[in-house]
Short mmCIF file of C-alpha atoms and ligand atoms in Angstrom, two decimals:
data_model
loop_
_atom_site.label_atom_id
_atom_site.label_comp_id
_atom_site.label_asym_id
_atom_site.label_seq_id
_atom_site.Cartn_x
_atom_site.Cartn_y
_atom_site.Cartn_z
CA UNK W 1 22.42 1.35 10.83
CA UNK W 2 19.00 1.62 12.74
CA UNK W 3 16.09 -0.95 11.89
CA UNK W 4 13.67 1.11 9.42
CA UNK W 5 10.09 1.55 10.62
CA UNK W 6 8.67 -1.16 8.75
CA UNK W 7 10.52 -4.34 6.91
CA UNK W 8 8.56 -6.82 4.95
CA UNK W 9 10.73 -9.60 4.03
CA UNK W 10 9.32 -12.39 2.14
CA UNK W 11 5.63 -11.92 2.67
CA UNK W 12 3.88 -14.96 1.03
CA UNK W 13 -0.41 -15.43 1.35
CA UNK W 14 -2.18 -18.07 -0.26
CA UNK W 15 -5.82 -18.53 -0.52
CA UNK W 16 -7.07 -22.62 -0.85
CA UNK W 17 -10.10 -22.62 -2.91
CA UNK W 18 -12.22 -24.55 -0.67
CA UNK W 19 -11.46 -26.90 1.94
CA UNK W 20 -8.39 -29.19 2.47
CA UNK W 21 -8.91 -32.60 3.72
CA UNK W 22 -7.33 -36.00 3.76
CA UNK W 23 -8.86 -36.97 0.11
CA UNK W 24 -8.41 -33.28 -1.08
CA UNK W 25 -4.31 -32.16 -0.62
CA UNK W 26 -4.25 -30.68 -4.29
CA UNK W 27 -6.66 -27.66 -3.48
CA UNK W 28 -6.24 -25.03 -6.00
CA UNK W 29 -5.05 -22.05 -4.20
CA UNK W 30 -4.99 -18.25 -5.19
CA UNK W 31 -1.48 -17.14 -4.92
CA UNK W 32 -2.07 -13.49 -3.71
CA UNK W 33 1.09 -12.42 -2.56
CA UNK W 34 4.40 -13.61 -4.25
CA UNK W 35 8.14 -13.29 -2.18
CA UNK W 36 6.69 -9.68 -1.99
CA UNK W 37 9.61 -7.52 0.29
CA UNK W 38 10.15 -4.06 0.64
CA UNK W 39 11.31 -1.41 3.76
CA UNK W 40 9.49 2.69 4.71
CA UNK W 41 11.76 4.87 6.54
CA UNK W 42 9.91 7.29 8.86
CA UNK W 43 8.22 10.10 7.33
CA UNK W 44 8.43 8.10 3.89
CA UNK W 45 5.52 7.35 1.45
CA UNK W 46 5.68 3.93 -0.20
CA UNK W 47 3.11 3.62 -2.95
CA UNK W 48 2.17 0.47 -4.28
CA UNK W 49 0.74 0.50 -7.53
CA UNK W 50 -0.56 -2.03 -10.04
CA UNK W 51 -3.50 -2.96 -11.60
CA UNK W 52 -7.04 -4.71 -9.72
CA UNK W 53 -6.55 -8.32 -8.43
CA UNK W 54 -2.47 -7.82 -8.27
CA UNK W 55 -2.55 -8.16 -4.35
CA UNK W 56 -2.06 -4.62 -3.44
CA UNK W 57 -4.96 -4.43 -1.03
CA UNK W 58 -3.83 -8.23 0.77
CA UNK W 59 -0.42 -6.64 1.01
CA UNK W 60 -2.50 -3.59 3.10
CA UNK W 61 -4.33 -6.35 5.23
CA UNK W 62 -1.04 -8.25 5.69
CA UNK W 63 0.76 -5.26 7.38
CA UNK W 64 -2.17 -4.67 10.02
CA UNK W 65 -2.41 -8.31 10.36
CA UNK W 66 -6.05 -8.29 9.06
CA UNK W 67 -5.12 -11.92 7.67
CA UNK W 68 -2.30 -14.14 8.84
CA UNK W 69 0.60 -14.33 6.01
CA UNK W 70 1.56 -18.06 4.65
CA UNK W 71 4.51 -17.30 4.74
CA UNK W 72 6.93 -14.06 5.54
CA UNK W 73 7.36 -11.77 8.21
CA UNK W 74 6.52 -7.88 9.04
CA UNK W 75 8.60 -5.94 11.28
CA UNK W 76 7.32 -2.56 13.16
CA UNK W 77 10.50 -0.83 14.56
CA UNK W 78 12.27 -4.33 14.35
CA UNK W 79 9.31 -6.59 16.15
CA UNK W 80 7.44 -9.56 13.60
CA UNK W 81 3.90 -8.72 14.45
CA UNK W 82 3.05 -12.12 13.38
CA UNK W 83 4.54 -13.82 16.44
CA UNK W 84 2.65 -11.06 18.96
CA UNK W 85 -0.21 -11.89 21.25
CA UNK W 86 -4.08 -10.18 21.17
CA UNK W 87 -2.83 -7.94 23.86
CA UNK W 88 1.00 -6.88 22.29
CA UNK W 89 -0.86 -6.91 18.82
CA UNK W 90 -3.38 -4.34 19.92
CA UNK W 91 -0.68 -2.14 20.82
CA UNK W 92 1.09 -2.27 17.69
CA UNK W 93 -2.09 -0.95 16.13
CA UNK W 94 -1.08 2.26 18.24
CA UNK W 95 1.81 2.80 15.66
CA UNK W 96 0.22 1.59 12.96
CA UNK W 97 -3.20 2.71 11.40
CA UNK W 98 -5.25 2.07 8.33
CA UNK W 99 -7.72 4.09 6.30
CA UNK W 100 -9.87 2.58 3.95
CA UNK W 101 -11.26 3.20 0.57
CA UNK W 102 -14.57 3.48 1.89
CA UNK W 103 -15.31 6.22 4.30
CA UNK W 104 -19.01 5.14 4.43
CA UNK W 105 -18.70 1.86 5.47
CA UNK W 106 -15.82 2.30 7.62
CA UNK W 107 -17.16 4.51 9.48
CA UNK W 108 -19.81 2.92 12.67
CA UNK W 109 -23.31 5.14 10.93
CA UNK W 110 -24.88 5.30 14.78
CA UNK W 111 -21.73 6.92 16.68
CA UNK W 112 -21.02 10.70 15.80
CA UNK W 113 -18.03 12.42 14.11
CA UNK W 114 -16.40 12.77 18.14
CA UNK W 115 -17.08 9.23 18.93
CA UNK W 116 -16.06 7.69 16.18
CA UNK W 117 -12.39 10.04 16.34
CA UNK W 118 -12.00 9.13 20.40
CA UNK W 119 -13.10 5.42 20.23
CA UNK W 120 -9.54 3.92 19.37
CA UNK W 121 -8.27 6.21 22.73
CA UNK W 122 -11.30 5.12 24.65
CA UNK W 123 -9.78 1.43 24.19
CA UNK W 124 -6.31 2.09 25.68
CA UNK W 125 -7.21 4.56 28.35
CA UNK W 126 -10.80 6.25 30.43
CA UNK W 127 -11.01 9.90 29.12
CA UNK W 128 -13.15 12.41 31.19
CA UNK W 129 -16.43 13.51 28.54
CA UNK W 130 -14.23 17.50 28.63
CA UNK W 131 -11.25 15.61 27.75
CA UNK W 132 -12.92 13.06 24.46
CA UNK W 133 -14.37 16.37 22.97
CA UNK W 134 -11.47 18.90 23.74
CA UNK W 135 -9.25 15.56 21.39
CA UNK W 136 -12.08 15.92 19.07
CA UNK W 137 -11.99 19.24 18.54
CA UNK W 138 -8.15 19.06 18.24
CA UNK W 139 -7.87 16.31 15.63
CA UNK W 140 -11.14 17.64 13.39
CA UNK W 141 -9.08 21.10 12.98
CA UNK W 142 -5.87 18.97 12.18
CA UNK W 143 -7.87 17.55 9.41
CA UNK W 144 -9.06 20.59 8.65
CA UNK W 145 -13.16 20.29 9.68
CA UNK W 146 -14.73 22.89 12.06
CA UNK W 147 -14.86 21.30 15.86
CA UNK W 148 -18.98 22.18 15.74
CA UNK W 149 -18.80 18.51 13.22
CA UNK W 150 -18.00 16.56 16.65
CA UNK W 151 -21.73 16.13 16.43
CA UNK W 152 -22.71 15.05 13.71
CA UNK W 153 -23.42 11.73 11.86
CA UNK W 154 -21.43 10.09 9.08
CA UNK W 155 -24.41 10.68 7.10
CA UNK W 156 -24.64 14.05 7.73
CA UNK W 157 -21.39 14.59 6.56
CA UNK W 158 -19.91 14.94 2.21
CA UNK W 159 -17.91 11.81 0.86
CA UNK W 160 -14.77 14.24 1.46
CA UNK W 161 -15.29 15.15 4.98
CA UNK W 162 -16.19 11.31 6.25
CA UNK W 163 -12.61 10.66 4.40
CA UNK W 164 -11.19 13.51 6.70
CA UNK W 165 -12.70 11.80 9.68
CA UNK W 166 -11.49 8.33 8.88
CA UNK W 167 -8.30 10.06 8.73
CA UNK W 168 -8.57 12.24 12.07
CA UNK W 169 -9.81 8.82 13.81
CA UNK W 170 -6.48 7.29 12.63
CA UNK W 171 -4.38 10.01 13.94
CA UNK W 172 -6.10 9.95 17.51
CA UNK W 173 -3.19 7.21 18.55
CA UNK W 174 -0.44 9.38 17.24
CA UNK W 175 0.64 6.50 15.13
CA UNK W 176 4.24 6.16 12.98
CA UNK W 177 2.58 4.62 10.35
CA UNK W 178 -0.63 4.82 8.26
CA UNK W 179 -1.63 2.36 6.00
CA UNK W 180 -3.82 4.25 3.37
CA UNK W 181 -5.73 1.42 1.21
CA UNK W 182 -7.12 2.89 -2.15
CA UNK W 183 -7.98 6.57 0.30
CA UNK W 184 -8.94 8.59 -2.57
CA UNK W 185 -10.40 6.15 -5.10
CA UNK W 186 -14.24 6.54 -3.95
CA UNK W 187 -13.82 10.53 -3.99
CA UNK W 188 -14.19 13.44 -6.47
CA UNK W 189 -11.23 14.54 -8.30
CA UNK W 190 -11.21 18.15 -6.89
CA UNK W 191 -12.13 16.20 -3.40
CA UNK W 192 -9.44 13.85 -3.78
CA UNK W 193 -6.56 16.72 -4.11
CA UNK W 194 -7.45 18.24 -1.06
CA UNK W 195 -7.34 15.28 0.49
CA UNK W 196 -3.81 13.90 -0.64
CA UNK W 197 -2.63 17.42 0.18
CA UNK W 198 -3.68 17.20 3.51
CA UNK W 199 -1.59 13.96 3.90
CA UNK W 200 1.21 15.22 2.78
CA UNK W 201 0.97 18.48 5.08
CA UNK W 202 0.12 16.03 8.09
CA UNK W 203 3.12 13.92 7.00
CA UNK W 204 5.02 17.19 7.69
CA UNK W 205 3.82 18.22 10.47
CA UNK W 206 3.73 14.75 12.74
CA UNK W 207 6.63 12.76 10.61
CA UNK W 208 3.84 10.32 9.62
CA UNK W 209 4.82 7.47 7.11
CA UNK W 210 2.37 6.23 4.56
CA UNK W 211 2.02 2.96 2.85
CA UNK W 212 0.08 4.24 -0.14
CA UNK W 213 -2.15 1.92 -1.99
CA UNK W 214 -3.65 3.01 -5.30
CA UNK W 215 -4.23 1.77 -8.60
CA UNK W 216 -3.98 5.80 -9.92
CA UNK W 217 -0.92 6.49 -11.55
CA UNK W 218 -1.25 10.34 -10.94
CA UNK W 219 -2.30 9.93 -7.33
CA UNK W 220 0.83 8.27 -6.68
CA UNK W 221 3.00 10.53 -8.67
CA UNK W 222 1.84 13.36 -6.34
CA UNK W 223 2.37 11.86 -2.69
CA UNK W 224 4.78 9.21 -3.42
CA UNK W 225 8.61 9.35 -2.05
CA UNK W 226 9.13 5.66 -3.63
CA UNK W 227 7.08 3.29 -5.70
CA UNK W 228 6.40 -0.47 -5.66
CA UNK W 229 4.68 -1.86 -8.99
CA UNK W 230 3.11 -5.30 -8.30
CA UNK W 231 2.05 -7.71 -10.86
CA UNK W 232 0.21 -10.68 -10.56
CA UNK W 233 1.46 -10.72 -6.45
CA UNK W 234 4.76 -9.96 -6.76
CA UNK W 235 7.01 -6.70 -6.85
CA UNK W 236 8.18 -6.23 -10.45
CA UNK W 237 9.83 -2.58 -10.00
CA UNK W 238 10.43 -0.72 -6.86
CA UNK W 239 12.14 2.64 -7.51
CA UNK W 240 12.20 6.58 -6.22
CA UNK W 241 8.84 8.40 -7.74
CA UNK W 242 10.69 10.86 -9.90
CA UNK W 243 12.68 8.31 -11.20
CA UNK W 244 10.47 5.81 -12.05
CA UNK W 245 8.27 7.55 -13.72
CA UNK W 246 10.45 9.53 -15.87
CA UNK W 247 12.36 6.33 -17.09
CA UNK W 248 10.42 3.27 -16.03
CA UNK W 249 12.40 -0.11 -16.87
CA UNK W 250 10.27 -3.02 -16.77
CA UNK W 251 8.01 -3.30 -19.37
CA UNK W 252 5.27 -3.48 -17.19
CA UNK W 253 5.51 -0.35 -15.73
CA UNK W 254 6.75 0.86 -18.72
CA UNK W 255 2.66 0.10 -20.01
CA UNK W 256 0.95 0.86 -16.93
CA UNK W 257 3.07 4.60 -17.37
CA UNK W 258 2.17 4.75 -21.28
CA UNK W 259 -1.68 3.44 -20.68
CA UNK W 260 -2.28 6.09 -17.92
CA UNK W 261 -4.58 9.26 -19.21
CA UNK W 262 -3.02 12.70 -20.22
CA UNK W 263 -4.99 16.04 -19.15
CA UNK W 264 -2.44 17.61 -21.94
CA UNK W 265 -4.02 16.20 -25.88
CA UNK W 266 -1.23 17.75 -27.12
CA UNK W 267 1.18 15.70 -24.91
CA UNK W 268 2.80 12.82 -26.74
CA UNK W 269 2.70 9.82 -25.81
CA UNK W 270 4.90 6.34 -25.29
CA UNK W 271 3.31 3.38 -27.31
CA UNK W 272 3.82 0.16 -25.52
CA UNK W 273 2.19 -2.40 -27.09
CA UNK W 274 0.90 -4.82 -24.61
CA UNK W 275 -1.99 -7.54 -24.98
CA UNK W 276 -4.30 -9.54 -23.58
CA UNK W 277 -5.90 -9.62 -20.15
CA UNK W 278 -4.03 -9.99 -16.30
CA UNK W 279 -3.70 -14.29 -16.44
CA UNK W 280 -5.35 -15.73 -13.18
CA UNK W 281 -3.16 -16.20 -9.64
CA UNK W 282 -5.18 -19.83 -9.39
CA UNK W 283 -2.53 -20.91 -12.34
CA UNK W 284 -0.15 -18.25 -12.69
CA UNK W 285 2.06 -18.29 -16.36
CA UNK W 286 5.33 -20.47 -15.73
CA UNK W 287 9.09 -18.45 -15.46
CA UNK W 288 7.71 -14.56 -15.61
CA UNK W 289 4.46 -13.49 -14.99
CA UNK W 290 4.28 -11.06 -17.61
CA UNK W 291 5.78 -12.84 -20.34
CA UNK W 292 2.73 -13.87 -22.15
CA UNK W 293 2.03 -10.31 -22.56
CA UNK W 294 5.22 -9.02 -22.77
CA UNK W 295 6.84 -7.37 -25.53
CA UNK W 296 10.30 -8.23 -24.70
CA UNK W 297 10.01 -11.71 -24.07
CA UNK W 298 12.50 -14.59 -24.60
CA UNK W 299 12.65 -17.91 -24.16
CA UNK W 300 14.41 -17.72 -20.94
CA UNK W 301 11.30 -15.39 -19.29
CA UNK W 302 9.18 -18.83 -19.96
CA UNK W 303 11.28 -21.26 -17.60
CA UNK W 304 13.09 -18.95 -15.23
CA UNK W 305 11.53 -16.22 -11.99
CA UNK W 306 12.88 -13.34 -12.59
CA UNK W 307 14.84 -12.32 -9.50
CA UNK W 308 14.93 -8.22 -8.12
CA UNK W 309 18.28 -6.69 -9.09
CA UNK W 310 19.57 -3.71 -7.88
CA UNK W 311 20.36 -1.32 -10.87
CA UNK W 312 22.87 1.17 -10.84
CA UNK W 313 20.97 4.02 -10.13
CA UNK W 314 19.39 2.03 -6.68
CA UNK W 315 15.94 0.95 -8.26
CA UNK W 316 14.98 -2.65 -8.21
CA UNK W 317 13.70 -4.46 -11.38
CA UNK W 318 12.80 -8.05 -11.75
CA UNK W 319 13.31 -8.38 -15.49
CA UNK W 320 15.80 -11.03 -17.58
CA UNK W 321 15.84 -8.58 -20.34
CA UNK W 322 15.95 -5.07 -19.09
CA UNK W 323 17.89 -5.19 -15.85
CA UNK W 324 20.81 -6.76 -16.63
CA UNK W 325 21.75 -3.85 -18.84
CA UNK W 326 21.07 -1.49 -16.04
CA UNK W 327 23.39 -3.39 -13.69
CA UNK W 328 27.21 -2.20 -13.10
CA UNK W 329 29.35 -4.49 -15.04
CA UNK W 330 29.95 -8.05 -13.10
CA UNK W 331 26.71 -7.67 -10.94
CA UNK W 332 23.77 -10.27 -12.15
CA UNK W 333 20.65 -11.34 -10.20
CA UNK W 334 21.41 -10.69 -6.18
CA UNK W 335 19.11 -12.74 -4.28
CA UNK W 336 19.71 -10.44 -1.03
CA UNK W 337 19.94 -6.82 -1.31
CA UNK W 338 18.81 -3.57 0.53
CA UNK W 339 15.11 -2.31 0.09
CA UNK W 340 15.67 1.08 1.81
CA UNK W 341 16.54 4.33 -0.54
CA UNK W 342 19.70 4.64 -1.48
CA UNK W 343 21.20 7.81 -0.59
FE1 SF4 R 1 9.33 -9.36 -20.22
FE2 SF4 R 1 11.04 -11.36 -19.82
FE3 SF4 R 1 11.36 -9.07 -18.53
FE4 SF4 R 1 9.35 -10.70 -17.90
S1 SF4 R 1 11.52 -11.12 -17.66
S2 SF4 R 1 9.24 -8.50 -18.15
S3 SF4 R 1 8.82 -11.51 -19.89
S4 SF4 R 1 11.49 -9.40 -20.75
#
């Protein structure tokens, strides 16, 4: 079997709170990112999902190697990008793109729509003035914005079409992979729909994977193929989109599903009572995360890390309660298991 396009496998980052020194070796540190592992097929959309401060958006900066792990590796087509050099590093960044939350601020405000599209080319290869604006043209029609735009500022431009451009500057290397952090959040709802339908018709166009990142349950139960729900840096469920959200099993999804808002009053919904706030990553709760909020909880979730089992129907779940009955019979807690989609 082939290598999938990306592989995360173990993915660990730490943050000391303040500095380490020779009197100091007990710095508190924020524990982001937790044994987090998972695996996108080409043309797939991964979401990740979970609520603020889980370490959804460090995951994002993990993959692009925006911050150096702690521990963990990430593997484009089979090659740890944390072991490559400036030079090898910039050219994974040909595969692998990122748009942001922000199209404002990611966006430079004193280079037009065209520069700021050809720029990433510009850095790999000289491109005659015909041939920058003939790519401009190209890409602002793929994202669906008339090639006239080319000239115009980022603040000449709607919230909607700077998103477009973000995106059309990320598809100027023809990348594999896009890693889309939070890409709708800062946009109107209407806004946003045209702009997750446009990913989804690029995705089928150009084969594109996505690594969707999104706190919006309904976002991600539009574009995703599979979903990843993190808690307090860790995966806690990773599952097919249909699936999970028709029959989530871990209690936390199981709440994040019930809590999210219905455009149907009539529609009933599932009560899942869960309390109190998200505890901090500086001192995380002992055994489970989640168990001082959770519902389910037994004295075993207190001492013990729950580890990912596959269930029978090929999600994951890290749960001592609710997985084991989803397991076929003799299977317990597998420590090593594949994160790609079953067939
Ligand atoms: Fe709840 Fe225990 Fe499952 Fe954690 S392991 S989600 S505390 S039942």
């Amino acid at each position: 079997m082939s290598d999938p396009l990306l592989k995360v496998e173990n993915l660990v980052k730490h943050y000391p709170l303040g500095a380490a020194g020779i009197f100091r070796k007990d710095v508190p540190v924020v524990r982001a990112v937790q044994d987090v592992s998972f695996s996108v097929e080409a043309g797939e959309t991964l979401c990740i999902v979970g609520e603020s401060g889980c370490g959804k958006s460090t995951v994002a900066r993990l993959l692009m190697r925006l911050t150096e792990p702690t521990d963990g590796r990430v593997l484009l087509e089979g090659t740890d990008i944390a072991g490559l050099n400036k030079h090898a590093l910039r050219d994974s960044r040909r595969r692998m793109q990122m748009v942001f939350q922000d199209p404002y601020s990611s966006l430079n405000p004193r280079l037009t729509a065209g520069q700021i599209i050809t720029e990433p080319v510009g850095n790999f290869e000289r491109l005659s003035r015909r041939k920058r604006d003939a790519l401009a043209a190209e890409l602002l029609q793929k994202v669906g914005m008339a090639p006239e735009m080319m000239h115009r500022l980022p603040s000449e431009l709607s919230g909607g079409q700077r998103q477009r451009l973000g995106i059309a500057r990320a598809l100027s290397l023809n990348p594999s992979i896009i890693i889309a952090d939070e890409a709708v959040s800062a946009l109107d709802v209407s806004v946003q729909a045209q702009i997750l339908n446009l990913l989804m018709d690029l995705q089928e166009q150009m084969g594109i994977a996505f690594v969707f990142i999104s706190h919006d349950l309904s976002v991600v139960e539009h574009i995703g193929h599979r979903v990843a729900v993190m808690y307090l840096g860790r995966i806690v469920e990773l599952a097919p989109c249909e699936a999970l959200f028709a029959n989530p099993v871990h209690p936390y999804t199981e709440a994040l599903i019930a809590a999210a808002p219905v455009p149907n009053p009539t529609q009933v919904r599932l009560e899942v009572p869960v309390e109190g706030e998200v505890p901090s990553p500086v001192k995380p709760p002992s055994g489970c995360a989640f168990h001082p909020r959770c519902p389910l909880a037994i004295e075993r979730c207190r001492i013990d890390v729950p580890a990912l089992t596959r269930t029978r129907d090929g999600r994951v779940v890290a749960c001592h309660v609710r997985a084991p009955a989803r397991c076929s019979p003799g299977q317990s807690d597998v420590g090593s298991f594949s994160l790609t989609p079953v067939a």
